[in-house]
mmCIF file of N, CA and C in Angstrom:
data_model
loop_
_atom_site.group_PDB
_atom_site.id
_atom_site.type_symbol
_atom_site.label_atom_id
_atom_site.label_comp_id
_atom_site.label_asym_id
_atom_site.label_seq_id
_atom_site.Cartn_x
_atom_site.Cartn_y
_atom_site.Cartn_z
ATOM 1 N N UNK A 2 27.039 61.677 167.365
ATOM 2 C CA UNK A 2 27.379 62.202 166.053
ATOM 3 C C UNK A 2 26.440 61.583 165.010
ATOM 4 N N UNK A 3 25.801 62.393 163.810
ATOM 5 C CA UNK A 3 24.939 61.971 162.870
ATOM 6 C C UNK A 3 26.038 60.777 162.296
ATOM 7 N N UNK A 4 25.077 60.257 161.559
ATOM 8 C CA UNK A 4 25.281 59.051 160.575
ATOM 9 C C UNK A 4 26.132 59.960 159.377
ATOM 10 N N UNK A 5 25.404 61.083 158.847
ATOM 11 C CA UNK A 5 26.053 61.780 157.515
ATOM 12 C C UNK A 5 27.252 62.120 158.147
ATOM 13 N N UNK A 6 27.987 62.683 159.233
ATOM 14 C CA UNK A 6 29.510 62.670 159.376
ATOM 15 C C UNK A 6 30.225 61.535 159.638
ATOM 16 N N UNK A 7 29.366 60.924 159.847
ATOM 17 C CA UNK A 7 30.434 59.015 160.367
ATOM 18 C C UNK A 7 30.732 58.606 158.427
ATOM 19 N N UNK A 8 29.730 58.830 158.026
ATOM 20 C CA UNK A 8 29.993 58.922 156.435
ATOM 21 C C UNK A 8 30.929 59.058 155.472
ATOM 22 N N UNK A 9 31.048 60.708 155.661
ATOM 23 C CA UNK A 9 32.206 61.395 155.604
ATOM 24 C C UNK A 9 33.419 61.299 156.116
ATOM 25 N N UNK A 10 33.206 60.734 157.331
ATOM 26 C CA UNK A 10 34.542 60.449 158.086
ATOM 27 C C UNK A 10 35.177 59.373 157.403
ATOM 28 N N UNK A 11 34.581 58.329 157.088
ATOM 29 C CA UNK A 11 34.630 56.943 156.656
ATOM 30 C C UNK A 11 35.427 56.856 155.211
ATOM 31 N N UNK A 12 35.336 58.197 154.396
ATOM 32 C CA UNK A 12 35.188 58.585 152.911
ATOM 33 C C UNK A 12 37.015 59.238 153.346
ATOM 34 N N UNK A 13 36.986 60.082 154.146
ATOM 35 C CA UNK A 13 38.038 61.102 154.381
ATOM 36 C C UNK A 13 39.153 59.785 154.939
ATOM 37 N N UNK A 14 38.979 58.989 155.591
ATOM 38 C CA UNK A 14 40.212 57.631 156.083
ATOM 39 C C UNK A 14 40.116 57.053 154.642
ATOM 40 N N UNK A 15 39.389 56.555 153.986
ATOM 41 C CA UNK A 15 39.446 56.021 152.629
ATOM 42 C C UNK A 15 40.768 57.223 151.469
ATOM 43 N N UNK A 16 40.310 57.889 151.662
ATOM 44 C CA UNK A 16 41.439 59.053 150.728
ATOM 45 C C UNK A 16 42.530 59.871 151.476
ATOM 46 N N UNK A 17 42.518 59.171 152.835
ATOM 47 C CA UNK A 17 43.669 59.595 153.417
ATOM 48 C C UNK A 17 43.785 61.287 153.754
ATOM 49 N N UNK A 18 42.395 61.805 154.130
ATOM 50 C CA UNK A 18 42.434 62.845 154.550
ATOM 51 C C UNK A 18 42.032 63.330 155.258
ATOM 52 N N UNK A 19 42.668 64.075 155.983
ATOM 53 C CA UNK A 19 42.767 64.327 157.973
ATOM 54 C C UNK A 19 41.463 65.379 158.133
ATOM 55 N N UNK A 20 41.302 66.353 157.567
ATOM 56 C CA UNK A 20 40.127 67.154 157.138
ATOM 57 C C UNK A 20 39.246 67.776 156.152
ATOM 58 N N UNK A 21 38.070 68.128 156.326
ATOM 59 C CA UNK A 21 37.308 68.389 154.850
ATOM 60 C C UNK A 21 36.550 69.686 155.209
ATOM 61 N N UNK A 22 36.409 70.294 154.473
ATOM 62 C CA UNK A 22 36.083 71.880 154.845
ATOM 63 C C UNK A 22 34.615 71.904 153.976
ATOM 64 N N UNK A 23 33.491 72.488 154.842
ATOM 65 C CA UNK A 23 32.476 72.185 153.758
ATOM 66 C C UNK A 23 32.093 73.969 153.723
ATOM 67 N N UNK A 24 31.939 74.698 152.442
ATOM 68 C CA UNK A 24 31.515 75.877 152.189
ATOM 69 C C UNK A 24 29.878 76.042 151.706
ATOM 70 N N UNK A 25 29.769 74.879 150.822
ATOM 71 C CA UNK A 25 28.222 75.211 150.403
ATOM 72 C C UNK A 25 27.051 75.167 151.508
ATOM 73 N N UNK A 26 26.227 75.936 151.050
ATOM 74 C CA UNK A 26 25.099 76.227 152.055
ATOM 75 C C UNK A 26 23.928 74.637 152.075
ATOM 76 N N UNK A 27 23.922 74.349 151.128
ATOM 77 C CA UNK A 27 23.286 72.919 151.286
ATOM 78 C C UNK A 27 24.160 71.744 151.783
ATOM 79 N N UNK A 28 25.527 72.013 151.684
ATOM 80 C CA UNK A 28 26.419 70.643 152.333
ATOM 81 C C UNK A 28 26.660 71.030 153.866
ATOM 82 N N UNK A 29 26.478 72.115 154.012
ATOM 83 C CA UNK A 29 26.621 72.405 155.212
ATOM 84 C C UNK A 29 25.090 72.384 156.293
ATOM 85 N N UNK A 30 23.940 72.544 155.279
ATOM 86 C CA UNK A 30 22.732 72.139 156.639
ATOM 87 C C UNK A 30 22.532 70.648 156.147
ATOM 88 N N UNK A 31 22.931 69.879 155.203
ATOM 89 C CA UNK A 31 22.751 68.600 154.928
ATOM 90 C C UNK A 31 23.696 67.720 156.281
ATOM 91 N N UNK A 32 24.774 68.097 156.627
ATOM 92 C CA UNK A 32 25.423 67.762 157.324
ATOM 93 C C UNK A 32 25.407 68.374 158.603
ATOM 94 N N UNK A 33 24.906 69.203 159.014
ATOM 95 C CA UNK A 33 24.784 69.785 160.222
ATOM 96 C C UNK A 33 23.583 70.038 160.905
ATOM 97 N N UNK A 34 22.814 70.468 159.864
ATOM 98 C CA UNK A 34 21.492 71.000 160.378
ATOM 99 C C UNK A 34 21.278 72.243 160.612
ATOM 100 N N UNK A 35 22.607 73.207 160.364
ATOM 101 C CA UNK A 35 22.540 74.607 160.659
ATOM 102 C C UNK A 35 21.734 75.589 159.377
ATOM 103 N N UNK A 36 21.097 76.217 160.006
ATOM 104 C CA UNK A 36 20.023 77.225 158.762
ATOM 105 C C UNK A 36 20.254 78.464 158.418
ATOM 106 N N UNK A 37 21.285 78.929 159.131
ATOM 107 C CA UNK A 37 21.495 80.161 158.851
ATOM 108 C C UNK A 37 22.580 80.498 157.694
ATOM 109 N N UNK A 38 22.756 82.037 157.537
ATOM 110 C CA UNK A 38 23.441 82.110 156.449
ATOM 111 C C UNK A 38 24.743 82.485 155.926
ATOM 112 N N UNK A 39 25.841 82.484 157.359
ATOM 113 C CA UNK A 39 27.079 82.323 157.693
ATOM 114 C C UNK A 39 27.552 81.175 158.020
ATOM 115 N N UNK A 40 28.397 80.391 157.751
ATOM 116 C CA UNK A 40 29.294 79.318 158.526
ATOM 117 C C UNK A 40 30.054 78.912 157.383
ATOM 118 N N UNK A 41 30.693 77.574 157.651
ATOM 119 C CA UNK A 41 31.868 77.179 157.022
ATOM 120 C C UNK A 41 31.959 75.260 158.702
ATOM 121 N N UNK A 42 32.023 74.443 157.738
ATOM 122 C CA UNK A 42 32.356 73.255 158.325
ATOM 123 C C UNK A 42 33.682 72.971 158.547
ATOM 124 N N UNK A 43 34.273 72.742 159.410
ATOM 125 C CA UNK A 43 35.623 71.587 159.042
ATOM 126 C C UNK A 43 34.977 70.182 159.724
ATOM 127 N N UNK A 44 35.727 69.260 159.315
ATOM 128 C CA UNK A 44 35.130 67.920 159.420
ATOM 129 C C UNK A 44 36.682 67.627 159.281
ATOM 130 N N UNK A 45 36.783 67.247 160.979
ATOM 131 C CA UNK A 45 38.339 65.491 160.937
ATOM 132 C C UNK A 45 37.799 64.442 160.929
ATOM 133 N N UNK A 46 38.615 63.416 160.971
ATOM 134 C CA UNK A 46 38.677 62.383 161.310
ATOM 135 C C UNK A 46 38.381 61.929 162.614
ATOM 136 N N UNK A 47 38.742 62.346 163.540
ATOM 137 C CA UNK A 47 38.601 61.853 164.900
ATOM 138 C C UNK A 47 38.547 63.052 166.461
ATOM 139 N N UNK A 48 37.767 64.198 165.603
ATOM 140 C CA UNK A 48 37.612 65.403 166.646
ATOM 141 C C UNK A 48 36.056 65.629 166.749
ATOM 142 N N UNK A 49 35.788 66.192 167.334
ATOM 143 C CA UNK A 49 34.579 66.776 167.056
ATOM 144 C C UNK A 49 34.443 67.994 166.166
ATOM 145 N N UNK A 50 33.092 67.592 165.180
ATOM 146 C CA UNK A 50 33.295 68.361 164.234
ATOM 147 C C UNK A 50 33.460 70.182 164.700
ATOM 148 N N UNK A 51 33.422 71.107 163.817
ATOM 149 C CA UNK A 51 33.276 72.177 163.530
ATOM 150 C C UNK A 51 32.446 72.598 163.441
ATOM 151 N N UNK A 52 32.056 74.320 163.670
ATOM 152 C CA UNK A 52 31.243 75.302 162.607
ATOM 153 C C UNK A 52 31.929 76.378 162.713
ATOM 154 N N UNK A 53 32.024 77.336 162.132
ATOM 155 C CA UNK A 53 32.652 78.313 161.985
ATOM 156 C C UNK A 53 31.848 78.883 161.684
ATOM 157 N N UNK A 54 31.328 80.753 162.590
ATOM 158 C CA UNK A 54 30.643 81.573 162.066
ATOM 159 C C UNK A 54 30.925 82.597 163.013
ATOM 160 N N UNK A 55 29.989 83.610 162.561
ATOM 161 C CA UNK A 55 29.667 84.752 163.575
ATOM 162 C C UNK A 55 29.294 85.078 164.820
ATOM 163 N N UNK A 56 29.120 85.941 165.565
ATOM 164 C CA UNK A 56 28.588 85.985 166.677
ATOM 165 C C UNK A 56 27.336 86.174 166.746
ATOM 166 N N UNK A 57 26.759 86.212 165.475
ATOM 167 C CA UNK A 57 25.203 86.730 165.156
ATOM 168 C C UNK A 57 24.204 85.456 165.157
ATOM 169 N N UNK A 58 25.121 84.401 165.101
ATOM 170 C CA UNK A 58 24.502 82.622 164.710
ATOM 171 C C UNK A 58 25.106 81.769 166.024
ATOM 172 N N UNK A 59 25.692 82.282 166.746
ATOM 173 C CA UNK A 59 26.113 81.490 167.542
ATOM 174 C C UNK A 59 25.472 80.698 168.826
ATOM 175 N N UNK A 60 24.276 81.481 169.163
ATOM 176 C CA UNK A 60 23.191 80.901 169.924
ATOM 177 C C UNK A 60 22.183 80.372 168.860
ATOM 178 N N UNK A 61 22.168 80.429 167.902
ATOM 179 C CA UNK A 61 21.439 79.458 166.933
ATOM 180 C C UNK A 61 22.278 77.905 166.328
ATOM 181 N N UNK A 62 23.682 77.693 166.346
ATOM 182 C CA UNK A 62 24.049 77.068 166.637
ATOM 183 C C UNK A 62 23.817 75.944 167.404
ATOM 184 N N UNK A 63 23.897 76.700 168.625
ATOM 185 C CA UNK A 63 24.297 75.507 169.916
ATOM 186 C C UNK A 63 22.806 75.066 169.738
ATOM 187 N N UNK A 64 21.930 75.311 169.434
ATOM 188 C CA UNK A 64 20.284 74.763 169.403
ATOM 189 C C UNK A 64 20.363 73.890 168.070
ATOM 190 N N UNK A 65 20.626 74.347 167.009
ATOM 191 C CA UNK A 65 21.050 73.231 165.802
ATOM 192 C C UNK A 65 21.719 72.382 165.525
ATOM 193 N N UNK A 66 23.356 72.711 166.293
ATOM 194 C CA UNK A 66 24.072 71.485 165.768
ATOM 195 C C UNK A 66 24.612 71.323 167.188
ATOM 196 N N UNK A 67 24.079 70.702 168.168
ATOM 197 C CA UNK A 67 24.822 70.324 169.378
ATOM 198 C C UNK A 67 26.249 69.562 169.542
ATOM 199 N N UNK A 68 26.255 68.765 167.923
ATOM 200 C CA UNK A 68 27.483 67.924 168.111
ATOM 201 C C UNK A 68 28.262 68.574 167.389
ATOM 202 N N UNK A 69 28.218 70.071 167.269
ATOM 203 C CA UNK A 69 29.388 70.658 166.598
ATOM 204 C C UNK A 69 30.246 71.588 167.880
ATOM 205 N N UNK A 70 31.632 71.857 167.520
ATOM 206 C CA UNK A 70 32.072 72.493 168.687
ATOM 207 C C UNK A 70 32.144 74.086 167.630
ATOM 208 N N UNK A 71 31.490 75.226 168.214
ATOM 209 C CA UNK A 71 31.368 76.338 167.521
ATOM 210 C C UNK A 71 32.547 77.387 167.859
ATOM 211 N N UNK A 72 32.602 78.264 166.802
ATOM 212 C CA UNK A 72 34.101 78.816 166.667
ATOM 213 C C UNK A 72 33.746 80.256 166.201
ATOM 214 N N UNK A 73 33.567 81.236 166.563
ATOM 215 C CA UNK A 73 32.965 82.618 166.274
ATOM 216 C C UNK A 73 34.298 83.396 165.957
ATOM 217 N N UNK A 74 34.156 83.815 164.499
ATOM 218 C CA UNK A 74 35.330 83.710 163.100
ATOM 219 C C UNK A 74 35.970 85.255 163.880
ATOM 220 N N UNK A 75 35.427 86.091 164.351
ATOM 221 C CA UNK A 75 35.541 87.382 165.198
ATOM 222 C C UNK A 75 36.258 88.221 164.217
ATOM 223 N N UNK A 76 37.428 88.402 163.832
ATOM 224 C CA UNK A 76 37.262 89.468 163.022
ATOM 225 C C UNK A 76 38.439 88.857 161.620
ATOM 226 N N UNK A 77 38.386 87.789 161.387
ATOM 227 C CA UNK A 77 39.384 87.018 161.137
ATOM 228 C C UNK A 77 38.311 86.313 159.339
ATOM 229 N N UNK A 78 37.230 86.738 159.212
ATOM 230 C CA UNK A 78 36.396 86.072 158.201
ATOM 231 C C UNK A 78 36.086 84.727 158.504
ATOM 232 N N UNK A 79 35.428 83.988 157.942
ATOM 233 C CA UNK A 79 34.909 82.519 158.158
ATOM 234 C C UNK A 79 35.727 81.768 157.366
ATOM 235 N N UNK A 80 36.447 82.158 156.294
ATOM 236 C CA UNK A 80 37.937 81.194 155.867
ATOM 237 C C UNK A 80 39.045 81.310 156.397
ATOM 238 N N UNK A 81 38.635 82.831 156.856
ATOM 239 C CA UNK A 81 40.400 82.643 157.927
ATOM 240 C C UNK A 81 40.454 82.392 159.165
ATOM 241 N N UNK A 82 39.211 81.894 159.909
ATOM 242 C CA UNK A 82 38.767 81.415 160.638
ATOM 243 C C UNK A 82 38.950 79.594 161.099
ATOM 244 N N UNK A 83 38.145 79.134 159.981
ATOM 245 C CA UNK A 83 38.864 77.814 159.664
ATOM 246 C C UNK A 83 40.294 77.498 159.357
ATOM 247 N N UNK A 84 41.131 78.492 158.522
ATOM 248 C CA UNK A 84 42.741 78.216 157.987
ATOM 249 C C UNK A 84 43.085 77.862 159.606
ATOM 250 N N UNK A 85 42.766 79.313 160.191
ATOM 251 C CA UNK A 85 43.276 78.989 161.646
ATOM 252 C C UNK A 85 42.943 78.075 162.296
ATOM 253 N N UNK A 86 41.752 77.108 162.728
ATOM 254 C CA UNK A 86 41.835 75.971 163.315
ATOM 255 C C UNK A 86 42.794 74.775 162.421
ATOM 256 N N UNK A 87 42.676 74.967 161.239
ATOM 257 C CA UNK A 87 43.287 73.899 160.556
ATOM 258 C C UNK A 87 44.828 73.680 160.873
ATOM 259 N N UNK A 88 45.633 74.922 161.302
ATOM 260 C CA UNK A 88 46.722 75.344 161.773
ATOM 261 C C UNK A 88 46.966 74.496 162.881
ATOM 262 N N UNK A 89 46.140 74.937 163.752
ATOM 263 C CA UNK A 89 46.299 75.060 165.213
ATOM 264 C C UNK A 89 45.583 73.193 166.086
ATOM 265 N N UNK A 90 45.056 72.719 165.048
ATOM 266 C CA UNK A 90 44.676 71.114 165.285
ATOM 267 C C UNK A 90 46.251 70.308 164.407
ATOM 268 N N UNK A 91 46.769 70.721 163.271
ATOM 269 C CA UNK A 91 47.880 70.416 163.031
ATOM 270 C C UNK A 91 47.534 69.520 161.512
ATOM 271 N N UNK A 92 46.219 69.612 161.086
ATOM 272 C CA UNK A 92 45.940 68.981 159.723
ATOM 273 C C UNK A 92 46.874 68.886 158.880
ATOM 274 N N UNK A 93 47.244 67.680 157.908
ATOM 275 C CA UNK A 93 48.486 67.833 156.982
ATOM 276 C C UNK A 93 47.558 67.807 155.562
ATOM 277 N N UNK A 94 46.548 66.909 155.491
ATOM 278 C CA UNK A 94 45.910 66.840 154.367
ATOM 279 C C UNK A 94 44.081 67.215 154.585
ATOM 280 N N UNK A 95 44.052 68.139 153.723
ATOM 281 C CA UNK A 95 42.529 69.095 154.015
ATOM 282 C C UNK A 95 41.928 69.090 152.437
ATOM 283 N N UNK A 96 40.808 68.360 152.317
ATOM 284 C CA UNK A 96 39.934 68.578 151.424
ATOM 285 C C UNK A 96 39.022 69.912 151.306
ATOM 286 N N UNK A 97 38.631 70.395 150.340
ATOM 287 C CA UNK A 97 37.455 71.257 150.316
ATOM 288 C C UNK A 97 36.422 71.376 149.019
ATOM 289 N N UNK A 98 35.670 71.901 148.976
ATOM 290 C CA UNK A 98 34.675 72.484 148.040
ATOM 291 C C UNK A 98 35.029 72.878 147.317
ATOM 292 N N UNK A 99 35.917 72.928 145.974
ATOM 293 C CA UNK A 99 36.367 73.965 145.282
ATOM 294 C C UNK A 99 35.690 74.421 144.219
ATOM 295 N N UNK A 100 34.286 73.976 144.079
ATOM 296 C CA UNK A 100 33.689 74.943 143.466
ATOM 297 C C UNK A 100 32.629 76.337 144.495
ATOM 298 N N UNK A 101 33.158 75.768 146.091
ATOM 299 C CA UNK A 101 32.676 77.165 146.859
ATOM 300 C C UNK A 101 33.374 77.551 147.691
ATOM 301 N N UNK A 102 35.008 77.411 147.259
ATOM 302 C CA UNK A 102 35.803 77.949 148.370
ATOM 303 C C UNK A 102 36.972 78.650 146.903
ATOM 304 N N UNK A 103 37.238 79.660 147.385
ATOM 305 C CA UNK A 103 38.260 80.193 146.130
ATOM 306 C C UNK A 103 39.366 79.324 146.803
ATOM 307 N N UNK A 104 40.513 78.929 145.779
ATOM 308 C CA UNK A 104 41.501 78.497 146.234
ATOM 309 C C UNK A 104 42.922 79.067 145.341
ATOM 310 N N UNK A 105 42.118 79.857 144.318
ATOM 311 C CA UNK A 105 43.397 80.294 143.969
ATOM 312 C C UNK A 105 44.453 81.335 144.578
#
């Protein structure tokens, strides 16, 4: 795992939060390395990270971010994509981007 998610991880136990959802296109190849122009991060504490995207990026993926486990959003969008892992790992407290994720 990069240094920039041990980071983050480090930041997210400091504020007591189980996951962090990254939407922007620069926080997301800053932290991943992914170049393309679909995805969506989740970032726990103690899983292996995320990507969330299409089926169109998904063999570009596994060549970019090897230490991500990839999640192809299928017909569900790339936020409802993530809601659903966030569900289904059992997150209680989830950070995000809110100047690139609508939350209202």
């Amino acid at each position: 795992m990069n240094n920039r998610i041990k980071k983050l991880q480090d930041y997210m136990v400091d504020q007591k939060v189980d996951g962090f959802v990254i939407g922007s296109e620069a926080n997301r190849m800053y932290l991943s390395g992914f170049t393309g122009s679909n995805a969506m991060l989740l970032i726990t504490v103690d899983r292996q990270p995320i990507i969330v995207t299409d089926f169109r990026y998904v063999e570009q993926v596994s060549k970019q971010c090897p230490d991500f486990e990839c999640i192809d959003q299928k017909q569900k969008g790339t936020l409802g994509a993530v809601m659903e892992c966030i569900q289904q790992i059992g997150l209680k407290r989830v950070a995000f981007e809110g100047e690139h994720i609508s939350y209202n």
